[in-house]
Coordinates of C-alpha atoms in Angstrom, one line a residue:
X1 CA 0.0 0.0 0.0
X2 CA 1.5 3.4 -0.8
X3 CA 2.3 5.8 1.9
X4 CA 0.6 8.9 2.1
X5 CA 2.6 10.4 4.3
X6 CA 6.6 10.5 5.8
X7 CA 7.1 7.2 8.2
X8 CA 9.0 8.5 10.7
X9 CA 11.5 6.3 12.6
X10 CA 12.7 8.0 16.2
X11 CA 15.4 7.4 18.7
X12 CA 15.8 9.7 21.7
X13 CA 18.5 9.3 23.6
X14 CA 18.2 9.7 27.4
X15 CA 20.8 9.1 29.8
X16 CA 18.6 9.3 33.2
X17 CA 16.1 6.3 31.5
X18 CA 18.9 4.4 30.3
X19 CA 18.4 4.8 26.8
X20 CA 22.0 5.9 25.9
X21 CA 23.5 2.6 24.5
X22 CA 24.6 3.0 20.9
X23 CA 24.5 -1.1 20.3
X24 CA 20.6 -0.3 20.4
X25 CA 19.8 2.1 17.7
X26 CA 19.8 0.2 14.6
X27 CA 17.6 -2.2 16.1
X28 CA 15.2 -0.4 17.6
X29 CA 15.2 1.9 14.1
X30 CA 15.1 -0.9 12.5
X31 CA 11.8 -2.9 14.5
X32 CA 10.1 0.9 13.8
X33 CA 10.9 0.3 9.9
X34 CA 9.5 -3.0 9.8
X35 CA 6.4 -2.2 11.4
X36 CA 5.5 0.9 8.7
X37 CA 7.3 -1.2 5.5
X38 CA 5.7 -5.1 4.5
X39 CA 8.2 -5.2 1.8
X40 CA 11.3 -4.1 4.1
X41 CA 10.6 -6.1 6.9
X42 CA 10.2 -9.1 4.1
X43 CA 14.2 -8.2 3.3
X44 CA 15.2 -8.0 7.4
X45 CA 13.2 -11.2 7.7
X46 CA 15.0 -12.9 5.6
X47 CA 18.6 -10.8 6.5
X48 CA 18.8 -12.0 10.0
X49 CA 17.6 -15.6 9.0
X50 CA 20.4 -16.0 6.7
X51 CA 22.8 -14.4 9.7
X52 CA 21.4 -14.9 13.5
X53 CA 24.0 -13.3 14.5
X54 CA 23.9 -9.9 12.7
X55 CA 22.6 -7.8 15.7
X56 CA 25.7 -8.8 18.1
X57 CA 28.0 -7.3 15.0
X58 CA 29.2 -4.0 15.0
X59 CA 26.9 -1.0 14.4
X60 CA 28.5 -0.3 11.4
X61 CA 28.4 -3.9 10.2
X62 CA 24.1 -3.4 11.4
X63 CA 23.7 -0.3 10.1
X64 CA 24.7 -1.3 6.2
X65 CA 22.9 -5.1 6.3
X66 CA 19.7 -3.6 8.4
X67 CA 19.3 0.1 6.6
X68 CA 21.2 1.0 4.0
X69 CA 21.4 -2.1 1.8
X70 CA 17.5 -3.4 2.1
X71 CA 16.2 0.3 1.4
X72 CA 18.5 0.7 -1.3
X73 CA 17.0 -3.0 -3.2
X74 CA 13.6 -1.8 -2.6
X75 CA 14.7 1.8 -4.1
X76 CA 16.8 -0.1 -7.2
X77 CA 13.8 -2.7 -7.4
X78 CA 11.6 0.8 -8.2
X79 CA 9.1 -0.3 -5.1
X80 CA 6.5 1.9 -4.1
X81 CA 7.3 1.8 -0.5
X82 CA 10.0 4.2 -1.1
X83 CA 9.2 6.4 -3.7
X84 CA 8.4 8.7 -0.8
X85 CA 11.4 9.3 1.8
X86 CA 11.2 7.9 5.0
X87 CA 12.2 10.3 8.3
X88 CA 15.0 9.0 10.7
X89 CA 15.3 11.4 13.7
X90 CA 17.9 10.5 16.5
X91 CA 17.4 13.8 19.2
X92 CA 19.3 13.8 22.1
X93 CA 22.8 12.7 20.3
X94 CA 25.0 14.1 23.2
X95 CA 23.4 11.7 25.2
X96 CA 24.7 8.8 23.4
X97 CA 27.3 6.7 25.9
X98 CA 30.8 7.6 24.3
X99 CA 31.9 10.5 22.2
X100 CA 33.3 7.9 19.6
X101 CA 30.0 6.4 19.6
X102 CA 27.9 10.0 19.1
X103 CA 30.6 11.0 16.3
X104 CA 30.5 7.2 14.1
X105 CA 26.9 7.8 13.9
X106 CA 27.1 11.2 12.4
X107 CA 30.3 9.3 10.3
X108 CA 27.7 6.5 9.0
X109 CA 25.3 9.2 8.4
X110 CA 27.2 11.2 6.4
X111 CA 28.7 8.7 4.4
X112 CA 25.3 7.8 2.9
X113 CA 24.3 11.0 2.0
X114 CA 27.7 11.4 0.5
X115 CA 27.7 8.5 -1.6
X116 CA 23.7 7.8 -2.0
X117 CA 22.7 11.4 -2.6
X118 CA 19.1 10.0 -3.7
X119 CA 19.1 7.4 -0.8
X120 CA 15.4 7.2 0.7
X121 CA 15.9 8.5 3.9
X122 CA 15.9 12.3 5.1
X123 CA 18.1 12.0 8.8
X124 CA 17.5 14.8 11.2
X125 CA 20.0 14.4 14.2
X126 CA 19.4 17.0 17.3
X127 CA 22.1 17.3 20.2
X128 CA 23.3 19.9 22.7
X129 CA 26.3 22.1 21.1
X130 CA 29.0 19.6 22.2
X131 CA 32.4 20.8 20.9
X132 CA 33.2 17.2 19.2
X133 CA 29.8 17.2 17.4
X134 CA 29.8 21.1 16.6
X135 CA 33.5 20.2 14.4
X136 CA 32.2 17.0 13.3
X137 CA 28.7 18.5 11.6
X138 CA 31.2 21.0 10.8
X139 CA 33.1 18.8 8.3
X140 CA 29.4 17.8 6.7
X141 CA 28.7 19.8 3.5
X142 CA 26.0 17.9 2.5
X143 CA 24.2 18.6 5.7
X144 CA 21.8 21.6 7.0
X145 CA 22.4 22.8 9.9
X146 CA 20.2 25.0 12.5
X147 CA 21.1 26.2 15.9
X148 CA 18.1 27.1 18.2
X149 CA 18.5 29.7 20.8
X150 CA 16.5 31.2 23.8
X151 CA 14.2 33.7 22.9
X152 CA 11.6 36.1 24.4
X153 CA 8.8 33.3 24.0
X154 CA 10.9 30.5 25.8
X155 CA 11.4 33.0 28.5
X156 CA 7.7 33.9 28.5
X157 CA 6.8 29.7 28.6
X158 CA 9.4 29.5 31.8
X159 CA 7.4 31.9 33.5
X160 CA 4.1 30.5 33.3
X161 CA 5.6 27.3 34.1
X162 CA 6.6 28.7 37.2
X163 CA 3.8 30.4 37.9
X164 CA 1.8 27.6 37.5
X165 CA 3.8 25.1 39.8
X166 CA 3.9 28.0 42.5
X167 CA 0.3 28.3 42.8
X168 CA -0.1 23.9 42.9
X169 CA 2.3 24.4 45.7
X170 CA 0.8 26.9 47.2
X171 CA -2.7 25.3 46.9
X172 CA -1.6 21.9 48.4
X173 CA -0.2 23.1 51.1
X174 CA -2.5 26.1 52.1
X175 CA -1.5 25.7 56.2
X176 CA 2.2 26.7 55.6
X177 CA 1.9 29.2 52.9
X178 CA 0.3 32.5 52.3
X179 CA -2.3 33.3 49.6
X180 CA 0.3 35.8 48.0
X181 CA 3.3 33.2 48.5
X182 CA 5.8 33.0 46.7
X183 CA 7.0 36.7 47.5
X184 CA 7.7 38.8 44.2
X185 CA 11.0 39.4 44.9
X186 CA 12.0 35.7 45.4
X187 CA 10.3 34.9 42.4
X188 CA 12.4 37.5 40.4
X189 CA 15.5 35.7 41.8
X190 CA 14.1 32.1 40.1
X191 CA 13.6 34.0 37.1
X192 CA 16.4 35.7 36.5
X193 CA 18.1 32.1 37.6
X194 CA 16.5 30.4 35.1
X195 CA 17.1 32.2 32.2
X196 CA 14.3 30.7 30.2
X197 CA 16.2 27.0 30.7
X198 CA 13.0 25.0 31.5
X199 CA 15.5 22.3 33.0
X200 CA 16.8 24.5 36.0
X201 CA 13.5 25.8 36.4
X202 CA 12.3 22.3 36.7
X203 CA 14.8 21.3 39.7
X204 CA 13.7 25.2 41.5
X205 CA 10.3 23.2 41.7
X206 CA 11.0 19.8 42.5
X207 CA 13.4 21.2 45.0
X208 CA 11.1 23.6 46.7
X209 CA 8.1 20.7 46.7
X210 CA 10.5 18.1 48.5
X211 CA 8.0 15.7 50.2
X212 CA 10.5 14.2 53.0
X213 CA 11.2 18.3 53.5
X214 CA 7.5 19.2 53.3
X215 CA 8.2 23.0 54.1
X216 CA 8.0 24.6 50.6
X217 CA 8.6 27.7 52.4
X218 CA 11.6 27.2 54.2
X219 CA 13.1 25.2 50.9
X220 CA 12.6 28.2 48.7
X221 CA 14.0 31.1 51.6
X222 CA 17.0 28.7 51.6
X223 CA 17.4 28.3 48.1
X224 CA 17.1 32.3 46.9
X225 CA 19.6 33.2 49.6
X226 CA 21.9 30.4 48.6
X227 CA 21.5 31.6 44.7
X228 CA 21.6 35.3 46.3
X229 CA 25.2 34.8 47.6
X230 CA 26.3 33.2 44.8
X231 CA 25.1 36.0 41.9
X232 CA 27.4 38.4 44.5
X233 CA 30.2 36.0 43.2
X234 CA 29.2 36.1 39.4
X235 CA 27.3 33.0 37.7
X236 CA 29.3 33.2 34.0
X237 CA 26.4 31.2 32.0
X238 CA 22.9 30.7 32.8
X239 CA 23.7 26.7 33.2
X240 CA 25.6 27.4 35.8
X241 CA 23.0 28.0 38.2
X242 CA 22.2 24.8 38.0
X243 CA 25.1 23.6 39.6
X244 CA 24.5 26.0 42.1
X245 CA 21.1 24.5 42.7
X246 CA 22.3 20.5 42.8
X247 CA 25.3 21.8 45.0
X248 CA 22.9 23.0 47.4
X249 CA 20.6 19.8 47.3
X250 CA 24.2 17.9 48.0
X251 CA 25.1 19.6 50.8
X252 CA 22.0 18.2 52.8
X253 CA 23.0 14.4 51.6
X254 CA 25.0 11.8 53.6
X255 CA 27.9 10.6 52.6
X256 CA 25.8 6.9 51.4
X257 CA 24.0 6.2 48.4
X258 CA 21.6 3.4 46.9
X259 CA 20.1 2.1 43.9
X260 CA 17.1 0.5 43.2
X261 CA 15.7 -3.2 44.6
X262 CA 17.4 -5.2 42.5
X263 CA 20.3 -3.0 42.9
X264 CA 19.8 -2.7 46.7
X265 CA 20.3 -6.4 46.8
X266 CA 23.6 -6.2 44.2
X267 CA 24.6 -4.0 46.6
X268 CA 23.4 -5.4 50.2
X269 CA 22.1 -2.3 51.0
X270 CA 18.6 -2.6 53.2
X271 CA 15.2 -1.2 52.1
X272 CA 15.7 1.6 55.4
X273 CA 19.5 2.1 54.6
X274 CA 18.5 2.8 50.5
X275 CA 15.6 5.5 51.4
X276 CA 17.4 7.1 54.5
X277 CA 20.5 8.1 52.2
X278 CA 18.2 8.9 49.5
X279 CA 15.5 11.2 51.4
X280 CA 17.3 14.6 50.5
X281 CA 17.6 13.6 46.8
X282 CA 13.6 13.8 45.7
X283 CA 14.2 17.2 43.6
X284 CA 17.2 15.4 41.7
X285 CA 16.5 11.7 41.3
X286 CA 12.9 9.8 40.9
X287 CA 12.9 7.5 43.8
X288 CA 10.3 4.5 43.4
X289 CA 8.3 4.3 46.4
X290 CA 8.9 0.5 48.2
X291 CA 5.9 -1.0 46.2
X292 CA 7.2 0.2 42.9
X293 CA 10.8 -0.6 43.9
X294 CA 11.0 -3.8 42.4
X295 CA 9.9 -2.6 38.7
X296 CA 10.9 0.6 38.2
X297 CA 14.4 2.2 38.6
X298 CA 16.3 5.0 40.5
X299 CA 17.1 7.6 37.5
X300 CA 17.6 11.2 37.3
X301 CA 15.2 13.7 36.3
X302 CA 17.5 15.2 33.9
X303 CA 21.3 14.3 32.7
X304 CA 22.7 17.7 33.5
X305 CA 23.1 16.1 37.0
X306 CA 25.1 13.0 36.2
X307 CA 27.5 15.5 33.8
X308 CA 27.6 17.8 36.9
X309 CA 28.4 15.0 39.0
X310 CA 31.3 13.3 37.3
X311 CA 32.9 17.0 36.3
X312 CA 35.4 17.9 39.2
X313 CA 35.8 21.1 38.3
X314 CA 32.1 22.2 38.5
X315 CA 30.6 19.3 41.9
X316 CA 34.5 19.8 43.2
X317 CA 33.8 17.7 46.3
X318 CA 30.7 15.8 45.3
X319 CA 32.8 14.4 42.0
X320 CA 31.8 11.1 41.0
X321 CA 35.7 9.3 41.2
X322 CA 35.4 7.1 38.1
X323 CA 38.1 5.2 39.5
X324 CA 36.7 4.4 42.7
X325 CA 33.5 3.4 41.9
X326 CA 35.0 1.0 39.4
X327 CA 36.7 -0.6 41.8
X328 CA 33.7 -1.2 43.7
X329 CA 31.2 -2.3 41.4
X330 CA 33.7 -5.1 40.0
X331 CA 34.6 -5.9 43.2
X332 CA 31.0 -6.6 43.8
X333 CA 30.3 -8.3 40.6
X334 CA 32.9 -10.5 41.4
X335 CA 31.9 -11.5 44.9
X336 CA 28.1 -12.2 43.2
X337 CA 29.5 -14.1 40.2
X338 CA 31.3 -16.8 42.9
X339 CA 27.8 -16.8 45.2
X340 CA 26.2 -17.8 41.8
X341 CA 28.7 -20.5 41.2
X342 CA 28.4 -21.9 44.9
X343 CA 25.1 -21.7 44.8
X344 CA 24.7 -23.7 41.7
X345 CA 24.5 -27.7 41.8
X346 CA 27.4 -27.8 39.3
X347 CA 29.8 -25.2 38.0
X348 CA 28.9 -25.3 34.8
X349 CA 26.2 -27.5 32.6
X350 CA 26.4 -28.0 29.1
X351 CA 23.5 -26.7 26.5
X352 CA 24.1 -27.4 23.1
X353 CA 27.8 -28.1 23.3
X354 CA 27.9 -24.8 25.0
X355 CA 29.2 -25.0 29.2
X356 CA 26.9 -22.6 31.4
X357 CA 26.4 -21.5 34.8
X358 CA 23.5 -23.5 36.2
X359 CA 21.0 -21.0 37.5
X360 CA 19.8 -21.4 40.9
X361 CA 16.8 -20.5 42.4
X362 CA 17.6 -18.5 45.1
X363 CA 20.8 -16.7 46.4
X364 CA 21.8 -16.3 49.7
X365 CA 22.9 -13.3 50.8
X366 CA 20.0 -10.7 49.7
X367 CA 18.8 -7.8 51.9
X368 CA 15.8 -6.5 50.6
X369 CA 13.5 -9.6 49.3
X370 CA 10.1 -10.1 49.8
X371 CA 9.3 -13.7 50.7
X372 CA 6.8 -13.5 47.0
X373 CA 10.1 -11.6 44.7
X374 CA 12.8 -13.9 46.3
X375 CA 12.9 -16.2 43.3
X376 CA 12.4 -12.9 40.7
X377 CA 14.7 -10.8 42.3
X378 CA 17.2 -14.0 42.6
X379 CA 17.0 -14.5 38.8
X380 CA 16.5 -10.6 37.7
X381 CA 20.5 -10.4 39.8
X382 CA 21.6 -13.7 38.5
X383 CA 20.7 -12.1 35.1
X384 CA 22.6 -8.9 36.0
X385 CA 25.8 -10.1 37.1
X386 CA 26.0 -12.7 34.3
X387 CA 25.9 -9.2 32.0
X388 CA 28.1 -7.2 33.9
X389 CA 30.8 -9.3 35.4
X390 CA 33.4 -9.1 32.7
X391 CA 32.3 -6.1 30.8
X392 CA 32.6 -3.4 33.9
X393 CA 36.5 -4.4 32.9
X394 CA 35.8 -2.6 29.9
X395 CA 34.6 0.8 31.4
X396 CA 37.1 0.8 34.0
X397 CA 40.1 -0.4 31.4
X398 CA 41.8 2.8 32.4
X399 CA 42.1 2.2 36.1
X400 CA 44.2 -0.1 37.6
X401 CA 43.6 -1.5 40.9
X402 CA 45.7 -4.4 42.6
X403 CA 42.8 -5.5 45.1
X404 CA 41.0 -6.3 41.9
X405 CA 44.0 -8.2 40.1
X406 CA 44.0 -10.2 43.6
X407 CA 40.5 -10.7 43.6
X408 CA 40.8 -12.3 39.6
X409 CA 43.4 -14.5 40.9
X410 CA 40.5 -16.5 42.5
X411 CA 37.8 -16.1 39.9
X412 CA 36.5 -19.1 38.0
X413 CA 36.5 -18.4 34.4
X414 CA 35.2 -22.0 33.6
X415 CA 31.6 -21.3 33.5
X416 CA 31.7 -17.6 32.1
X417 CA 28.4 -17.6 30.2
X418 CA 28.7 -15.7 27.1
X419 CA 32.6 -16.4 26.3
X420 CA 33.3 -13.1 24.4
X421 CA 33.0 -11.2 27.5
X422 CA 36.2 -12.7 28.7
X423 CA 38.2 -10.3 26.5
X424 CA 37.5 -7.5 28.6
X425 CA 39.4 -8.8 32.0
X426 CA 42.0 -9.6 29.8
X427 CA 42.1 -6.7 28.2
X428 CA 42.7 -4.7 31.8
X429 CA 45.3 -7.7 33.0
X430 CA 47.1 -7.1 29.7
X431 CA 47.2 -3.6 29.9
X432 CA 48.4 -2.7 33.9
X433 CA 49.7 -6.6 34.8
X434 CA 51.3 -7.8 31.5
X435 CA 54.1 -9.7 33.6
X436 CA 51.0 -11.5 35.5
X437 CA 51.0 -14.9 34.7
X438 CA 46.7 -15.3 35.3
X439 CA 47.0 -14.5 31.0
X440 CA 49.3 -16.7 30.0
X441 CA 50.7 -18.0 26.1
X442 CA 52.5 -21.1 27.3
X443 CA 51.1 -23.8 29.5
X444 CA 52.8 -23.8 33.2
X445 CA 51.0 -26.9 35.0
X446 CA 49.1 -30.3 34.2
X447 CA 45.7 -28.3 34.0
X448 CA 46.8 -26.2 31.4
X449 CA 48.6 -29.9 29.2
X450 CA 45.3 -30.8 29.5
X451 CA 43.7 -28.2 28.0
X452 CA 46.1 -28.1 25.5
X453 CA 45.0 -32.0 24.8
X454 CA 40.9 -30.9 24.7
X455 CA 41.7 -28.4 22.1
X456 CA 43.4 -30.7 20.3
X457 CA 40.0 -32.7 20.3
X458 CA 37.7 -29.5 19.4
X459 CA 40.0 -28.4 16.2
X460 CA 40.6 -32.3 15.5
X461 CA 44.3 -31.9 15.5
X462 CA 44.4 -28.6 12.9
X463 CA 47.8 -27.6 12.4
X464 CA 46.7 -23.9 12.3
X465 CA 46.2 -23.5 15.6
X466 CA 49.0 -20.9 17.2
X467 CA 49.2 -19.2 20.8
X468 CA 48.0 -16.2 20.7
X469 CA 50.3 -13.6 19.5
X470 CA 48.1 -11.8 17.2
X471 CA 45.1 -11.9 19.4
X472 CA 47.3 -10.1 22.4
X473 CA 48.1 -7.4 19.6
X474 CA 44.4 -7.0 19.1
X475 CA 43.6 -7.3 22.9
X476 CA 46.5 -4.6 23.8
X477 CA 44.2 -2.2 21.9
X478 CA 41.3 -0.8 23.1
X479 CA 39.9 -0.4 19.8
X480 CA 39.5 -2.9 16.9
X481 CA 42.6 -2.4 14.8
X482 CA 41.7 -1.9 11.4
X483 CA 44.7 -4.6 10.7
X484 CA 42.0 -7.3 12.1
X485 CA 39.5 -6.9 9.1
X486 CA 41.8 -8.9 6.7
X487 CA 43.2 -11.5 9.3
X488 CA 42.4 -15.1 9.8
X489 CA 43.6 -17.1 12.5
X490 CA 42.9 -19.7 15.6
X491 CA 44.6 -18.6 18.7
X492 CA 44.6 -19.7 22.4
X493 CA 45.8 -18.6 25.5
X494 CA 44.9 -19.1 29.2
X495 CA 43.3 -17.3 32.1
X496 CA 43.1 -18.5 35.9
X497 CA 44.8 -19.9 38.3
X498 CA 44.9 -24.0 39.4
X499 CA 41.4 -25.6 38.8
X500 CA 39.9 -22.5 37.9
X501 CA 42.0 -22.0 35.1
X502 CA 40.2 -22.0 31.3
X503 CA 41.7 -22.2 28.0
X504 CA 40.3 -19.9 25.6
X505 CA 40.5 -20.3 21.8
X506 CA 39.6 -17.1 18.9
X507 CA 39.0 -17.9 15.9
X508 CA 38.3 -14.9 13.6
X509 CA 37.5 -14.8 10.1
X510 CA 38.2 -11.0 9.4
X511 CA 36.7 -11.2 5.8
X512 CA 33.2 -12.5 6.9
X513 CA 33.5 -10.4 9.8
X514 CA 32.8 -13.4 11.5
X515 CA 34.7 -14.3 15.1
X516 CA 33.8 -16.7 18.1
X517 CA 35.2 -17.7 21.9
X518 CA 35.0 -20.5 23.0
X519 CA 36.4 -21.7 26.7
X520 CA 37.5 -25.6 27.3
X521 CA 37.5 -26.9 31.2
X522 CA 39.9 -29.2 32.4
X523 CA 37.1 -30.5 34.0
X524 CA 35.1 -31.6 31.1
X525 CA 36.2 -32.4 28.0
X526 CA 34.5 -30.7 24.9
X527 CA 32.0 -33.0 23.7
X528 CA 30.9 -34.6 20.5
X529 CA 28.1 -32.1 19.9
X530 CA 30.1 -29.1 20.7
X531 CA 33.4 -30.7 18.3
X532 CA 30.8 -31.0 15.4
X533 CA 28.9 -27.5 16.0
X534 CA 32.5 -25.8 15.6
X535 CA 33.5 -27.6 12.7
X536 CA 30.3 -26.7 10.9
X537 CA 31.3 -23.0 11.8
X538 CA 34.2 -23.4 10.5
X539 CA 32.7 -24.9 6.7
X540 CA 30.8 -21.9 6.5
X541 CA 32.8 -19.4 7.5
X542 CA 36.7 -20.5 7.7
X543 CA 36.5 -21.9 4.3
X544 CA 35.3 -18.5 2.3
X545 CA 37.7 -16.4 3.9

């Protein structure tokens, strides 16, 4: 049926709700796609049939077999469908996790309207004035480019808001304010705060409503005479009255703070201990109430609090320490990841030729679980660590910390469940411990001879099977090395200690863009079904490179 109309296809990136992971764009554009375009989602259908794989590829890799190459076969083919353009907004761009990862979108982007000027797709990006994207739309002839500024009638909308939210405070809580409340002159000082920038306006109001402060009053007098003293000092921009504002809300905060139920339990924090260090943080951060605690998340109301918090130079005490907080969340993860193993019947089970953790019902250990959520919040953490465990080594690759490099040195990496994760701890060992011998090329005891014997087994006896040279060149990078597109190779190495120890093997097929992990036990050879499943990935892959 022919469109009478633009299908629009969105993605708004938010960092308070999570939705800042670039590995989730093309998909979700994608899905959006599919639901406006039979004939497209006929090609995807097919696409990701022919390759299961395709969405854990790179973006790149999914943004040219999921967009550009179906549309372009319906637009070649002379379909309807696209005689009209479609419209692909991403808003929000700075938002994106990564700088790298907000600039290769605008990269891709540009590239296809570079080299498919009649492509079927208009792309309207939106982003805060970020210096890195400002120079890289910069480079961009092909693009339009429009910069929005406050005006009179943004000024006059902040105002009303205000207004507005001042007279709901005022109404539902008529014993502690007066009918004229707030006085003129106070609200002159929000104004001129403000500066028509709905978001600080927006954290005046949730501040001034606290409910654990409940005196709307005495929040506001507090607030203006804070903002007062500072305007003696000279605010520079009108954002910077926003740090003012979350400065002051952090002076009133304990030193402790939570995260949500299943995050409480993560980390074995109580229900009282999670609220009490959170009760001064209700203008800053939505806090689900104890009923709602297990389905919805803590988040912030706005990002501009999270970039305050991790920029030194503007929360100066209050700094988020990257490399502190890395420390503890894989320190945690760790401790979780051996609970789950202990708590497991077996170390590891074997699905499809594949060894996984077994999942047990319930974990000890967990500090805020209703007798009727045990088992959900038991699987919704088992879940969460199985995720997270090796991959926080990836955001904390910069920081090196030798209570963590002890803590590996007792790790099981038999059971890991998804075995491409491993290249993250290895990364970090490689890149502050490179004379550790937990990574190692050569084997050192009978464990490792016997792994060496398994993989004999799972590569039946291939002569192309090296240590892993090349694979430490790639894994002493912390990006992909543009070298590793044309390489084929099988390389092994292992990681652990004693029992625990695993051998890993890499096979790539740089060509096909094709590359799996795989991770033999001592404990179990690899077995029939698994020997044949890799040699069939092999024939299909291996053999066209």
């Amino acid at each position: 049926m022919l469109r009478t109309g633009p299908t629009w296809s969105t993605f708004f990136f938010s960092r308070p709700n999570g939705r800042d992971k670039p590995e989730t764009v093309v998909p979700s554009l994608v899905y959006q796609l599919c639901i406006n375009c039979e004939p497209y989602k006929s090609i995807i259908a097919s696409v990701l049939a022919n390759d299961p794989h395709l969405l854990q590829k790179a973006i790149s890799v999914q943004f040219r077999r999921l967009i550009i190459e179906p549309l372009s076969k319906l637009q070649a083919d002379g379909h309807q469908s696209v005689r009209q353009p479609f419209v692909i907004v991403l808003d929000g761009l700075d938002e994106c996790a990564g700088a790298q990862s907000q600039c290769q979108f605008i990269k891709l982007i540009s590239e296809t309207v570079r080299l498919k000027r009649d492509f079927p797709v208009l792309w309207l990006l939106c982003s805060r004035p970020e210096p890195h994207l400002k120079h890289a739309f910069s480079r961009i002839p092909e693009c339009g480019r429009e910069e929005l500024s406050l005006d009179r009638e943004s000024r006059e909308d902040v105002t009303r808001f205000l207004r507005d939210k001042f007279t709901e405070i005022r109404e539902e809580n008529p014993y502690t304010t007066t009918p004229d409340w707030p006085p003129e002159a106070k609200f002159h000082v929000i104004l001129r705060i403000s500066s028509g920038h709905f978001q600080v306006a927006t954290v005046v109001v949730n501040y001034v409503n606290d409910p654990i402060a409940q005196d709307p009053v005495k929040q506001l007098n507090t607030l203006v005479a804070f903002l007062e003293g500072a305007e003696k000092i000279g605010i520079d921009n009108p954002l910077a009255a926003l740090d003012l504002i979350y400065t002051r809300i952090l002076l009133s905060v304990g030193a402790r703070l939570g995260s949500a139920q299943t995050l409480c339990n993560f980390l074995r924090l109580e229900q009282s201990m999670f609220y009490s260090a959170l009760s001064r943080l209700h203008s800053v951060l939505r806090v689900p109430i104890p009923e709602d605690a297990y389905t919805n998340q803590l988040s912030f109301y706005h990002a501009s609090f999270e970039d305050y918090l991790r920029d030194p130079i503007r929360s100066g005490k209050f700094v988020l320490e990257e490399d502190w907080a890395f420390e503890v969340a894989a320190k945690t993860y760790l401790e979780w990841y051996q609970v789950i193993i202990v708590s497991s019947k077996t170390a590891t089970s074997e699905i499809a030729g594949e060894r996984r953790l077994n999942k047990p019902t319930f974990l000890p250990g967990l500090t805020w679980s209703p007798a009727h959520l045990t088992e959900s919040i038991s699987s919704n953490l088992i879940e969460h660590v199985h995720t997270k465990v090796m991959s926080t080594f990836k955001w904390g690759l910069k920081y090196k910390s030798d209570k963590l490099l002890a803590q590996l040195r007792n790790v099981d990496f038999r059971p890991i469940p998804e075995p491409y994760r491993i290249v993250y701890p290895v990364r970090w060992i490689l890149k502050h411990y490179p004379s550790e011998d937990i990574v190692r090329l050569e084997p050192s005891n009978d464990i490792d001879f016997q792994l060496l014997e398994y993989l004999k087994l799972l590569t039946n006896h291939a002569s192309d099977v090296e240590n892993a040279n090349s694979l430490f060149r790639y894994l002493s990078q912390e990006e992909k090395p543009t070298w590793l597109e044309t390489q084929i190779f099988k390389e092994f190495f292992f990681v652990g200690c004693n029992q625990r120890a695993a051998l890993v093997l890499m096979t790539i097929c740089g060509p096909t863009e094709e590359c799996r992990f795989d991770i033999l036990n001592a404990g179990n050879p690899p077995s029939d079904e698994q020997i044949c499943e890799y040699q069939e990935w092999l024939d299909k892959y291996w053999k066209v490179s």
